[in-house]
Amino acid sequence: MSAGLTPAVHAAEGEALSSRESAVRRLEIVAPFDIKGADPLLSGILFQRMQMVETLVDVDATGQLRPGLATEWSVSDDSLIWKFTLRSKVKFHDGSLLTAQAAVQALEIARAKPGLLKSVPVTDIVAQGDTLLIHLSEPFAALPAYLADYRQQILAPSAYDDSGTALAVIGTGPYRMMSMSPPLSLEVAAFADYWGEQPDIRRARYQAVSRAEGRALMAESGDADFTYSLDPASRQRLRDSPRVSLASAPTPRTLLLKVNANHAAFSSPDVRRALSLAIDRTAIAQVVLRYPEGASQLFPPMIEGWHNAALPALHQDVIKARELLEAAGWQVGEDGIRHKGDQQLAVSLITFSDRPELPLVATVLERQFHAIGIATRLDITNFSAIPSGHHDGSLELALFARNLALVPDPIGTLLSDYAGTAEAPGGDWGAMGWHDVDFTADLARMAREGHGASDDGRDPRGEASRVLQDALPVIPIAWYYQNLAISNRLESAQVDPWERSFGLSDLRWAP
C-alpha cells in the first residue's frame, strides 16, 4: 500500500480486502425453493433449514424427538396439561431474551393461522415463570411432535406486526438474517450470542435456482458449495467433477398419484387398483429417477412403525389391470380407449415442474395408462393447481411428492391428508372423495393416546398403512432420495434425512 494514501483510503481498502476475504469464506447454498416472505407460513421451512429459527422441540437424525428451545416436557396425570421448560439465557437475534411469554405469543399467532396446530384441541397457552403450559380440551399425545413443525418456530415479539404477520425473521438460531431479496436470495451470519456452540461457517448465502441444470452448472463451476435437488442428468454430469462430491440419503418423502375418488371411474377401488397395477415402479425408479427401487407402499422403511413389512408389495400386472377395468364395465373401443356407455375413460393428470423429475414421470405414466386403455392428458402447471383443483372438485389425477414427516410423528400428516368427514374428506395433498370412518377414528385415537399396541397386539400404525394400501386414495410410486453435490472446500458434510436443516452449524471448511 502506498505511503501517500490517506487514512480514509486505508480504511476503505481494508474494508474492501475484508469484504473480499469474507466473500471467499461465504458458504453458497443453491436449491429450487423460492423465498416468499418473512412469515413462517410463507418460507418458514427454509428459515428452519438455514438455522435462523428454532422450535420448542427438535428432531434427531433418526427421527426421534429431542430438546430444542424446551429442555424437557411432561404431561399431567389426566393428559390435559403439557408443561415445557424453556432454556435459560437464550437470546433472540434482536438482543431480547427468550421468555415464556414470548413463546406463548409465537404459538398463539401460529395457532390462529392455517396449519396443523390449529387442529390440536388447545384451550389455552400460558406462561408460568420459565415454563410454558398448554391446556387441552382432550388428550393429545402427539403434541410435542406438532411443536417440532416449522410453522411453530419461535420468533421474537418484535418480528410481528399488530396483525400477527411476521415482517422480519428474528429467531434464536445459530445464524441471523443479514439480508433477504425474495424470491431469490437471502444471506445469514453466525449469531455471536447463540446459546449453543458457535459454528465454524460464519457466513452463508442461499440462492433459489429453479432449473436443475442451472444448479448443476453452479456446482460444476464452484459457484455453489451445497447444491440440492439434483436430477439424474445433473448427477451424471457431476459424477467426475474434481470440485464436488455427490451425496444421497433416503427421505420421508414419497412420490404419489393423487386420485379423485369422486370421479365416475375412480370411485371404484378396483379401478384405482387397476391404475396402480399399470405402473412399472421399478422402471420409473431406476431409469427415470435413478433410485434403487420403487415404492412398495406409502411409507418408506425409514419411517419405522408406519412402514408395514407384512404388506404385499405394490407391483405391475398389466393383464390384471385390464381384467379389473373390464369387470368394472370399461370396455376397449375402436380407438383403444375404454368406454362405459357414452363415457370415455379419458382424464387429466396435472403436475408441476418445480421438481424437474415430475414431468418426466408423468410422461411415463401417460404411456403406462394408455397400455390399459386410459387416455391421459398431461397438464404441467403451477403446484397451486393441485389444492385449487381439490377444493373446486375439478382435479382428476395429480402427481407430486409428499413429505410424510413434516411433523416428526406422521400422525400429523395422516390427520391432515386422510381424516375428516364424509362431507369434507382429506386435505389438499391427500385423499379426495375418499373417507373411512373407522380409519379416521383410529387416527384420532393414536393422536390422543399414542401408538401403543391394540388389544389384539397389532401395531395401529401398520394397520393404518394397510387400510391406505387397500383403498388407494393415493397411489405410491417411488420413495424419494435427497441428492446433492458438496464442494470439496467443505468437510464433515452430512445430509439431514428429515429435511429440517442444511446442517450449516456442523460444517467445517476443509484445510
Phi, psi and omega in degrees: 000137183290143179292340182279357181287141178285162177305323181297319180291320175305314182295318181296318181292322177297319178296321180296317178297318179298319180295318180294318180297319180294320181296323179298325183265013178273128178285133181249120180246134180232130179207170185272004190271117179292152175265119187258343181155178187278340185288141180306327180294334184273308184220026183300327181293328177288320178296325176293317181295329178275003175060036172273334186235159179223160177245166180299322182242139181245181183225136179270183186293345179263001181090005180272146179291144177214164181301142173240245173286344171260129181279336180198163177210156180207166181232149181291166182301327180270004177064023183251351179228119176259137180243125179241122179267124184276151172297147178269153173060033175270132180250143167283167182292345176271005178093349179283156182275143170290125175237164177298324180293322177296320177294320176301313181300315181297318181288325178294322177295317178296321182292334181278350184254164175302138181153176186293324183298332180298334182272352181281139183285060179275131175257333182196149173232122185229151175265138179217093184065235179264018180239160179236128181250130178244117181265136182242154175275341176206158182301146178209090186294337184278002185306312181303322179294323178297326181285352174273349180295143185300334182288348178259025178295146184263112177254158179292151176306327182288352181284339189256151169270184185294340181270356181091009176273131178283123178259349179214154178262095182241088184253203182237006187289175181291350177234143178244153180290131173258318179200156178214130179232081179301145004263010196253331188206157170208156181230141180233160174225155179299138180269113187297333183260023179297142184289337182259201180291145177284134180284154176285322177283117187265335180221148178208147176234137176254135176232132176270117179234112190286325186273130183298321181293329176294319178295319180296320179297321179294321177295317183294324182277350183090008180276353178226135177267322176238119181239114187262160173057059177277135176275170183303319181296321179292320179297320178296320181297323186267357187303322183255014181291134178283351185270336189226161168243147180265142178227151180211144178208143175294149178232165179278034183249136181235135174282123189235153166250112179275130186242132176279102182287354173276348179296146184305325179274317192276000175292341178275124176302329180294325178289321175296323176296322178297319176303313181297319182291340179283344189272125174269089185293324180297316180295317180297315182293312189275325184269314183275310186268341184061039173260159183292330184202161174276180181274123177274348178196181186294310187268129177290163183302333182294341180266085187298146181088309180283329173285118185257100184294344181277351181288138171298134185291139170297140186208174178263133174207089185297320180297314179296322179299316179296320179297318179296318179295318179295320179295332178276002176095008180264108184255148181284129177270180181297333180276002180085357180258143184282147180227152168227103188064234180271355184270130176263140179276076180233125187226163177259133176246116181254146174206187184218164187260004178303323171256109191298340180283340186297311178300326179295314179295320179300322179296320177295317179299320178305316181290319182291324177289325178298329181294341177250011173092019178252122177275128184236124176259122181278138177229099179272110190221199177276147183299335180294346178293336181289305176297327178296314179293330176297314185286324181268359175081005185276341183294137176249302173226145177217141180245126179198172176252131182244126173282115185274000183224039170303317164269126186306328171271113184300351176304329179296316179291319181295318178298322180289320190267332190232349177271178179140209180236170178298329180281329182223071182279144172069177179239181185309322188250013181236224186294143176230111180081009178241134180211135179230113186299313182294321178298314179299319180295321179294320177298316180298322179294318178297321178296323180286313194252346185100192189256024182302152181297148178286177183300330180271008176086002181277146176281119183296337178292315178295325177293322177297320178296323179295318179300315179294325179292323180288320186272330180050056170293334166230151184246111179293142180239312182209147171271136188277153169236140172273122181243129182213163175249135183240127181297145176288358172288347186248157170224167180062025179282136178225155178262126176282111184295340183265003173057036178262338188212146170281351177075027184302317187290345179263356183279157175225144172289137177292148180300000000 
